[in-house]
XYZ file of C-alpha atoms in Angstrom:
617
model
C 62.621 -8.739 35.378
C 64.807 -5.782 34.484
C 68.594 -6.226 34.134
C 69.340 -3.995 37.117
C 67.552 -6.352 39.493
C 69.250 -9.401 37.966
C 72.740 -7.940 38.408
C 72.008 -6.810 41.976
C 70.764 -10.294 42.827
C 73.817 -12.039 41.380
C 76.220 -9.682 43.146
C 74.379 -10.118 46.463
C 74.576 -13.894 46.143
C 78.292 -13.701 45.363
C 78.997 -11.458 48.371
C 76.919 -13.660 50.662
C 78.592 -16.865 49.460
C 82.093 -15.389 49.768
C 81.411 -14.006 53.242
C 79.947 -17.268 54.554
C 82.855 -19.222 53.109
C 85.452 -16.911 54.715
C 83.714 -16.953 58.114
C 83.380 -20.751 58.002
C 87.127 -21.153 57.461
C 87.902 -18.705 60.247
C 85.659 -20.627 62.609
C 87.436 -23.930 61.832
C 90.849 -22.535 62.815
C 92.129 -22.917 66.357
C 91.605 -19.891 68.522
C 95.309 -19.146 68.723
C 95.662 -19.191 64.937
C 92.707 -16.987 64.007
C 93.487 -13.512 62.488
C 92.512 -10.366 64.280
C 88.856 -9.255 64.039
C 89.604 -6.021 62.225
C 91.357 -7.915 59.432
C 88.337 -10.151 58.946
C 85.970 -7.138 58.985
C 88.061 -5.278 56.413
C 88.103 -8.277 54.064
C 84.331 -8.738 54.393
C 83.640 -5.057 53.770
C 85.998 -5.142 50.798
C 83.790 -7.809 49.176
C 80.708 -5.610 49.612
C 82.541 -2.544 48.284
C 83.917 -4.514 45.340
C 80.427 -5.691 44.408
C 79.077 -2.140 44.606
C 81.901 -0.771 42.447
C 81.330 -3.526 39.892
C 77.608 -2.613 39.740
C 78.363 1.067 39.097
C 80.901 0.035 36.477
C 78.139 -1.779 34.598
C 75.434 0.822 35.333
C 77.034 4.190 36.087
C 74.773 6.785 37.777
C 73.083 9.170 35.288
C 74.288 12.722 34.972
C 72.190 15.743 33.892
C 72.660 16.769 30.308
C 73.522 20.248 29.246
C 70.201 21.900 28.309
C 70.417 24.915 26.070
C 67.644 26.997 24.479
C 66.609 26.252 20.935
C 65.402 29.371 19.118
C 62.859 28.370 16.451
C 62.167 30.875 13.678
C 58.725 30.695 12.059
C 56.899 32.939 9.593
C 57.585 36.694 9.963
C 60.274 36.093 12.591
C 62.212 39.016 11.118
C 59.540 41.388 12.512
C 60.383 40.409 16.106
C 63.190 42.161 17.967
C 66.252 39.952 18.052
C 67.023 39.141 21.655
C 68.962 36.212 22.916
C 72.016 34.841 24.639
C 75.257 34.260 22.736
C 75.716 30.601 21.960
C 72.006 29.776 21.624
C 71.178 27.423 18.802
C 68.944 29.031 16.172
C 66.976 26.953 13.665
C 64.678 28.127 10.877
C 61.588 26.226 9.769
C 60.374 26.386 6.146
C 57.780 29.068 7.008
C 60.562 31.447 8.095
C 61.458 32.201 4.483
C 64.834 32.179 2.785
C 67.845 34.387 2.295
C 67.777 37.657 4.199
C 64.441 36.774 5.842
C 66.171 34.654 8.490
C 68.940 35.357 10.959
C 72.531 34.770 9.899
C 73.823 31.458 11.152
C 70.389 29.873 11.548
C 70.259 26.196 10.612
C 67.421 25.229 8.288
C 65.299 22.197 9.097
C 62.221 20.807 7.320
C 60.370 20.521 10.640
C 60.842 20.949 14.368
C 61.124 17.208 14.947
C 64.247 17.119 12.780
C 65.815 19.955 14.764
C 65.081 18.190 18.063
C 66.631 14.980 16.756
C 69.753 16.962 15.976
C 69.731 18.531 19.467
C 68.078 15.914 21.702
C 69.143 17.625 24.943
C 66.893 20.621 24.237
C 64.358 21.273 26.963
C 63.535 24.927 26.349
C 62.201 26.219 23.038
C 61.762 29.863 22.126
C 59.314 30.237 19.224
C 59.738 33.479 17.295
C 57.299 34.723 14.648
C 53.717 33.811 13.854
C 53.819 30.439 15.630
C 54.096 26.717 15.103
C 51.969 25.006 12.472
C 50.195 21.739 13.279
C 53.099 19.761 11.817
C 55.443 20.984 14.572
C 53.194 21.293 17.616
C 53.333 17.575 18.434
C 57.138 17.611 18.499
C 57.159 20.516 20.970
C 55.076 18.786 23.623
C 56.746 18.001 26.931
C 59.238 20.867 26.704
C 59.341 24.330 28.176
C 58.127 26.739 25.489
C 58.407 30.500 25.233
C 56.542 32.410 22.514
C 57.546 35.762 21.087
C 54.782 36.519 18.548
C 55.081 38.730 15.520
C 52.493 41.555 15.337
C 49.312 40.708 13.478
C 48.812 42.485 10.135
C 46.008 45.066 9.810
C 42.714 43.501 8.849
C 40.678 40.560 10.058
C 42.025 38.786 13.123
C 38.989 36.592 13.848
C 36.022 35.419 11.800
C 33.293 33.013 12.898
C 30.427 31.951 10.689
C 28.295 28.800 10.434
C 29.414 26.245 7.886
C 25.851 25.387 6.850
C 22.522 27.181 7.161
C 19.052 26.008 6.108
C 17.475 27.906 3.230
C 15.457 30.910 4.327
C 17.159 31.125 7.710
C 18.986 34.047 9.239
C 22.644 33.612 10.181
C 25.222 35.644 12.092
C 28.844 36.417 11.252
C 31.114 37.688 14.020
C 34.722 38.795 13.898
C 37.422 41.099 15.174
C 39.382 43.790 13.375
C 43.056 44.400 14.053
C 44.891 47.732 13.905
C 41.936 49.547 12.307
C 40.726 52.096 14.880
C 37.988 53.667 12.727
C 37.020 50.727 10.554
C 33.577 49.615 9.466
C 32.585 46.033 8.693
C 30.287 45.160 5.809
C 28.629 41.922 4.778
C 27.976 41.439 1.050
C 25.640 38.816 -0.398
C 26.679 36.557 -3.316
C 25.491 39.241 -5.768
C 27.784 41.815 -4.178
C 24.996 43.817 -2.498
C 25.593 45.063 1.012
C 23.167 43.405 3.423
C 24.570 44.656 6.726
C 27.072 47.182 8.002
C 28.348 47.947 11.502
C 31.170 49.738 13.285
C 33.285 47.512 15.592
C 32.930 48.086 19.327
C 35.650 49.168 21.748
C 37.214 45.707 21.616
C 37.183 45.892 17.789
C 34.562 43.154 17.553
C 31.594 43.214 15.193
C 28.456 41.193 14.433
C 26.701 41.058 11.058
C 23.491 39.363 9.958
C 22.000 38.106 6.710
C 19.475 35.591 5.424
C 19.936 32.714 3.011
C 17.837 32.013 -0.040
C 17.907 28.866 -2.144
C 19.874 25.748 -1.262
C 23.371 25.379 -2.660
C 26.938 26.589 -2.179
C 27.196 30.347 -1.832
C 29.906 32.807 -0.864
C 29.181 35.936 1.113
C 32.002 38.385 1.723
C 33.267 40.378 4.686
C 34.914 43.711 3.939
C 36.677 46.008 6.371
C 36.940 49.654 5.341
C 39.081 52.312 6.922
C 38.014 55.862 7.783
C 38.402 56.926 4.114
C 36.177 54.092 2.910
C 38.953 52.084 1.312
C 38.800 48.288 1.541
C 41.532 47.060 3.881
C 40.454 43.426 4.214
C 38.239 41.250 2.054
C 37.447 37.668 3.052
C 35.048 35.011 1.837
C 32.307 33.632 4.067
C 31.523 30.262 2.457
C 28.132 28.746 3.262
C 26.469 25.498 2.429
C 22.796 26.384 2.244
C 20.903 23.194 2.961
C 17.306 22.571 1.864
C 14.808 24.025 4.304
C 12.992 21.670 6.571
C 9.659 20.733 5.038
C 7.311 22.047 7.686
C 3.702 20.988 7.746
C 1.983 24.322 8.434
C -1.727 25.046 8.481
C -2.974 28.641 8.446
C -6.554 29.424 9.435
C -7.897 32.952 8.889
C -11.297 34.463 9.492
C -11.058 36.761 6.438
C -8.675 37.529 3.538
C -6.219 40.378 4.071
C -2.906 41.674 2.632
C -0.927 40.287 5.569
C -1.992 36.762 4.726
C -1.371 37.312 0.998
C 2.262 38.323 1.511
C 2.768 35.601 4.092
C 1.741 33.003 1.518
C 4.020 34.588 -1.074
C 6.982 34.428 1.316
C 6.233 30.784 2.103
C 6.181 29.954 -1.610
C 9.556 31.673 -2.163
C 11.023 29.861 0.839
C 9.863 26.475 -0.458
C 7.098 25.996 2.110
C 3.644 24.768 1.257
C 1.047 26.314 3.532
C -2.228 24.550 4.073
C -4.215 27.814 4.016
C -7.926 28.053 4.738
C -9.668 31.426 4.687
C -13.256 31.717 5.871
C -15.619 33.849 3.779
C -18.626 33.518 6.071
C -21.846 31.583 5.681
C -19.907 28.328 5.851
C -17.802 29.174 2.786
C -14.001 29.156 2.659
C -11.195 29.304 0.111
C -7.896 27.454 0.122
C -7.188 23.799 0.749
C -9.935 21.228 1.011
C -11.402 20.998 4.501
C -9.958 18.290 6.747
C -10.544 17.277 10.332
C -9.456 19.248 13.355
C -8.942 16.287 15.642
C -5.913 14.891 17.480
C -4.806 12.699 14.585
C -4.881 15.578 12.074
C -3.116 17.988 14.399
C -0.356 15.485 15.208
C 0.599 15.512 11.524
C 1.266 19.261 11.638
C 4.418 21.067 12.764
C 2.821 24.492 13.199
C -0.703 25.893 13.353
C -1.261 29.610 12.668
C -4.548 31.149 13.837
C -5.795 34.719 13.673
C -8.130 36.125 16.300
C -11.307 35.198 14.404
C -10.372 31.577 13.699
C -9.081 31.080 17.242
C -12.304 32.507 18.711
C -14.373 30.259 16.424
C -12.925 27.002 17.791
C -15.382 24.825 19.639
C -14.743 23.239 23.004
C -13.834 19.888 21.424
C -11.454 21.538 18.987
C -9.816 23.521 21.800
C -9.307 20.324 23.794
C -7.769 18.603 20.743
C -5.526 21.630 20.141
C -4.346 21.761 23.771
C -3.507 18.056 23.679
C -1.602 18.428 20.402
C 0.479 21.298 21.848
C 1.309 19.155 24.865
C 2.618 16.522 22.417
C 4.820 18.990 20.502
C 2.670 21.014 18.075
C 3.629 24.668 17.644
C 0.938 27.368 17.766
C 1.166 30.962 16.536
C -1.721 33.257 17.456
C -2.028 36.438 15.373
C -4.025 38.580 17.777
C -4.158 42.189 16.689
C -7.821 43.036 17.258
C -9.649 43.702 20.514
C -10.136 40.733 22.837
C -13.159 40.020 24.964
C -13.018 39.097 28.596
C -13.666 35.454 27.667
C -10.732 35.552 25.227
C -8.404 36.849 27.916
C -9.628 34.248 30.339
C -8.999 31.422 27.852
C -5.455 32.681 27.154
C -4.665 32.797 30.840
C -6.266 29.486 31.751
C -5.042 27.436 28.800
C -1.613 28.918 28.042
C -0.653 31.093 31.013
C -0.543 34.259 28.872
C -1.912 37.498 30.249
C -3.451 39.980 27.794
C -3.794 43.660 28.696
C -4.567 46.870 26.850
C -1.620 49.218 26.539
C -3.424 52.336 25.419
C -4.202 52.872 21.744
C -2.663 51.484 18.565
C 0.358 53.377 17.309
C 2.792 53.455 14.415
C 6.275 52.088 15.092
C 9.251 50.563 13.343
C 10.933 47.215 13.799
C 14.067 46.931 15.896
C 16.197 44.350 17.638
C 18.595 41.775 16.213
C 16.544 41.116 13.086
C 17.085 44.647 11.824
C 20.429 45.066 10.072
C 22.709 47.435 11.924
C 23.547 49.209 8.687
C 19.919 50.260 8.106
C 18.968 53.644 9.495
C 15.964 53.545 11.800
C 13.969 55.907 9.606
C 14.708 53.814 6.492
C 12.189 51.170 7.551
C 8.468 51.689 6.991
C 6.147 52.142 9.925
C 3.941 49.282 11.019
C 0.944 49.219 13.299
C 1.530 48.321 16.917
C -1.626 46.964 18.479
C -2.843 48.284 21.797
C -2.639 44.742 23.191
C 0.247 43.698 25.423
C 0.903 40.015 26.144
C 3.002 38.944 29.120
C 3.879 35.777 30.963
C 6.370 34.852 33.651
C 8.591 32.872 31.274
C 7.952 34.769 28.046
C 10.749 35.071 25.484
C 10.692 38.042 23.121
C 10.964 36.951 19.511
C 10.433 40.350 17.859
C 10.438 43.891 19.246
C 10.067 47.370 17.837
C 12.671 50.115 17.845
C 11.701 51.115 21.391
C 12.086 47.573 22.742
C 8.353 46.936 23.075
C 7.659 43.219 22.365
C 5.661 42.524 19.218
C 5.997 38.722 19.274
C 6.569 36.551 22.332
C 6.563 32.805 22.931
C 6.738 30.296 25.753
C 7.066 26.536 26.099
C 3.900 24.566 26.793
C 4.375 20.865 27.358
C 6.531 19.584 24.503
C 5.283 22.327 22.193
C 5.588 26.103 21.958
C 3.005 28.861 21.867
C 3.668 32.243 20.275
C 1.542 35.389 20.207
C 2.133 38.242 17.751
C 0.407 41.582 17.232
C 1.776 42.026 13.698
C -1.024 42.904 11.284
C 0.711 44.780 8.471
C 4.271 43.444 8.200
C 3.627 43.331 4.439
C 4.565 47.022 4.414
C 8.165 45.869 4.632
C 7.835 44.166 1.248
C 6.155 47.187 -0.329
C 9.053 49.357 0.903
C 11.658 47.045 -0.615
C 12.610 45.225 2.608
C 11.415 41.785 1.567
C 14.527 40.276 3.189
C 13.476 41.627 6.565
C 9.911 40.455 6.020
C 11.202 36.963 5.312
C 13.435 37.069 8.387
C 10.502 37.962 10.617
C 8.353 35.040 9.536
C 11.206 32.558 9.107
C 12.313 33.215 12.676
C 8.768 32.770 13.950
C 8.065 29.575 12.020
C 11.349 27.821 12.809
C 11.233 28.800 16.487
C 7.692 27.611 17.128
C 7.523 24.569 14.830
C 7.516 21.068 16.273
C 10.972 19.986 17.374
C 12.610 17.527 15.053
C 14.326 14.397 16.288
C 18.082 14.824 16.398
C 19.917 13.245 13.493
C 23.126 11.269 13.768
C 26.298 13.126 14.711
C 27.960 15.025 11.895
C 31.574 14.615 11.020
C 33.722 17.122 12.889
C 36.073 19.006 10.572
C 38.803 21.456 11.541
C 39.828 22.785 8.146
C 43.208 24.421 7.625
C 44.846 26.267 4.758
C 46.350 24.373 1.797
C 49.463 22.341 2.606
C 48.624 22.408 6.303
C 47.007 19.629 8.284
C 43.237 19.561 8.620
C 41.780 17.264 11.285
C 38.657 15.235 10.507
C 37.006 13.198 13.284
C 34.104 10.798 13.485
C 34.808 8.949 10.248
C 34.839 5.291 9.339
C 37.362 3.195 7.492
C 37.736 3.997 3.812
C 36.511 7.606 3.998
C 37.626 9.732 1.056
C 37.920 13.406 0.177
C 37.292 14.728 -3.319
C 39.259 17.891 -4.076
C 38.089 20.673 -6.408
C 40.530 19.460 -9.073
C 38.889 16.019 -9.079
C 41.572 14.101 -7.188
C 40.554 11.672 -4.465
C 42.423 11.022 -1.217
C 41.685 8.126 1.145
C 41.804 9.048 4.833
C 43.562 6.787 7.328
C 42.264 6.855 10.888
C 44.962 7.462 13.489
C 44.806 4.566 16.013
C 45.965 6.954 18.745
C 42.748 8.987 18.351
C 40.737 6.172 19.933
C 36.958 6.468 19.822
C 37.184 9.912 18.180
C 38.452 8.246 14.980
C 40.387 11.210 13.625
C 42.493 11.472 10.511
C 44.766 14.122 9.056
C 44.319 15.646 5.617
C 46.594 18.015 3.718
C 44.684 19.936 1.070
C 46.642 21.009 -2.002
C 44.160 23.586 -3.302
C 41.673 26.030 -1.806
C 37.926 25.720 -2.318
C 35.157 23.245 -1.580
C 36.132 19.650 -0.795
C 33.645 16.810 -0.466
C 34.026 14.184 2.230
C 32.470 10.798 1.496
C 32.159 8.287 4.299
C 29.975 5.404 3.285
C 26.492 6.832 2.732
C 27.406 10.104 4.421
C 28.583 13.111 2.451
C 29.750 16.436 3.831
C 31.333 19.539 2.336
C 34.434 21.274 3.665
C 35.811 24.625 2.557
C 39.556 25.293 2.568
C 40.400 28.990 2.654
C 43.218 30.413 0.579
C 45.887 31.556 3.039
C 46.614 34.676 0.967
C 42.987 35.869 1.198
C 43.058 36.874 4.865
C 46.595 36.593 6.275
C 45.471 37.967 9.627
C 43.116 35.013 10.165
C 45.870 32.476 9.537
C 48.304 34.392 11.744
C 45.841 34.653 14.640
C 45.053 30.947 14.340
C 48.746 30.066 14.696
C 49.097 32.573 17.540
C 46.218 30.973 19.455
C 47.428 27.396 18.893
C 50.983 28.247 19.976
C 49.748 30.135 23.058
C 47.653 27.102 23.999
C 50.730 24.901 23.599
C 52.714 27.207 25.891
C 49.934 27.063 28.490
C 49.624 23.284 28.182
C 45.992 23.529 27.079
C 46.171 21.422 23.923
C 44.507 17.966 24.134
C 46.938 15.316 25.261
C 49.538 17.824 26.418
C 50.127 16.268 29.843
C 53.801 15.368 29.683
C 55.474 18.635 30.559
C 54.657 18.554 34.260
C 55.812 14.958 34.743
C 59.096 15.032 32.832
C 62.267 15.649 34.823
C 65.536 17.122 33.641
C 67.241 15.198 30.824
C 69.991 12.781 31.882
C 72.638 10.538 30.326
C 74.780 7.643 31.681
C 77.822 8.836 33.593
C 81.401 7.723 32.806
C 82.344 4.134 33.711
C 86.093 4.407 33.965
C 86.248 5.998 37.464
C 84.195 3.158 38.884
C 86.237 0.550 37.054
C 89.485 2.108 38.267
C 88.208 2.144 41.857
C 87.088 -1.497 41.552
C 90.467 -2.508 40.160
C 92.409 -0.679 42.903
C 90.197 -2.218 45.611
C 90.768 -5.640 44.143
C 94.535 -5.164 44.146
C 94.463 -3.869 47.748
C 92.335 -6.809 48.890
C 94.658 -9.279 47.113
C 97.683 -7.721 48.902
C 95.959 -7.762 52.299
C 94.994 -11.415 51.969
C 98.609 -12.365 51.292
C 100.243 -10.082 53.823
C 100.855 -10.885 57.508
C 99.151 -7.711 58.641
C 96.508 -8.462 61.244
C 97.629 -12.023 61.928
C 98.155 -13.364 65.460
C 101.759 -12.815 66.612
C 103.841 -15.778 65.854
C 101.376 -17.564 63.627
C 101.601 -17.979 59.931
C 97.912 -18.530 59.290
C 96.186 -16.341 56.709
C 92.664 -15.067 56.824
C 91.329 -18.192 55.258
C 93.175 -20.448 57.694
C 95.943 -21.591 55.288
C 99.667 -21.009 55.487
C 100.521 -18.293 52.957
C 103.948 -19.900 52.407
C 102.443 -23.311 51.649
C 103.179 -24.011 47.956
C 100.040 -26.170 47.756
C 97.739 -23.147 48.416
C 95.378 -22.386 45.522
C 95.914 -18.765 44.423
C 93.154 -18.740 41.828
């Protein structure tokens, strides 16, 4: 039970006991000796008032505190126009700099929590500069926050790229340029060669593409150039290239051709082993040793690639086994570039729901779409042959198109598997023209899209990496997880109990570069970017986090709407003085003859006030 209820109960009992006792004595007196009713009522009410005044003496009513505005200076606060009200408290955090970088009279504090301990009545905070770092955002929760941001520096304001990409896969880097109206964005590979180039759109956003090679840690680079071609921003795009998935792929061809030769060469460079079988006629074939074409053999494959001759040569039993394997998850890629018979079209429609039609005559075209780097001129790519065939289906998804948007490769889901149809017959011309990267992208995209889906692995550790000396958040870890820094030092992570099932821990890196997280048998890499490399990225990150704090959008930020104005206990002395004066007045009234019956000397309690034996305690 809280102390307030205990005191109220004791005072109520005392008032009730005193009132009953006084009324009992009045009742025992003769009628002619009883005091007047108003005297009795005043004495009873005085007991109630005395108890109430004693309660407020012990627990005075709270009074609102004086709530001023605390101006918090962060990094680059000097670039924001100084506006404020005289008398506002101004504090400077370590990021605000020293000396002339901060306002005169600003108090320096190591963190925002220290400033709020010094000024606990603060309810409104005005953040000036780049924004609050993670160290200070927790302390600001539950208060009214105003943000006056410093302008972002010219260069990169946003940059998104995958942390890890399988070998041989294509990846995308997106970003946003700031204060560069005629900039161009370039993506450089680890050797420093430009692999893509694009001009930002009206919102200053850009999208660049590239493909990975061998597994390992690599660093691509993003460069922003102004209208004169000078580099304005240069940032690293760190990637962990993981080993490519070992696909079980079987390729059946009715005859040898250059397309198949270069496809096998790409597979070898990408670390894939193709089970290739090429028919030479008369029952002869070259490639891997013949194996069965039944359900058991097909269920061991991830992808089956057939050209028009090998697909047409399948018997009814083999077609039934193939259809069943696709229903169970096998991927199928049909390379159909030659003319199809009516029976072929009927089988495509009946078995896979794909309609084949003739779109005129074969023509020469060039690749287009997302796979083609934006920095490559359209006429820089070699021409390839576009078959006269056109494949359509109600739920078809275009995987590859030419420069005019005409689909060259489509696919659709079929059961648990996927079926793709391509008219490519001479994509090897890309390699001969020096565009082996694009050739690899074409086939890598096709193989990984159509291959049998792999069972999902366990959840990865979620890492929100920050710059050195700032807090990174790592979630999904177990007890005893450690981080190995580039300098060889090891730090043990301690899970925050408040994170609950997320099991998050904080980590403050001391150096930039690759860090390795070890959690039992799990190992994961984390890259910490040097804050001096791309100052615009760090500034925009702090801007976004502070804006989210202002809007109450950060996780767990649910206290601001429920917290009332700050209060403090009021003064006790007025209540004590009133209680003391009431007690003196009641003591005088009890001993006076005011309100007594005329001619009687009885007091309110029925005793003679002049009787020396009366107890005055």
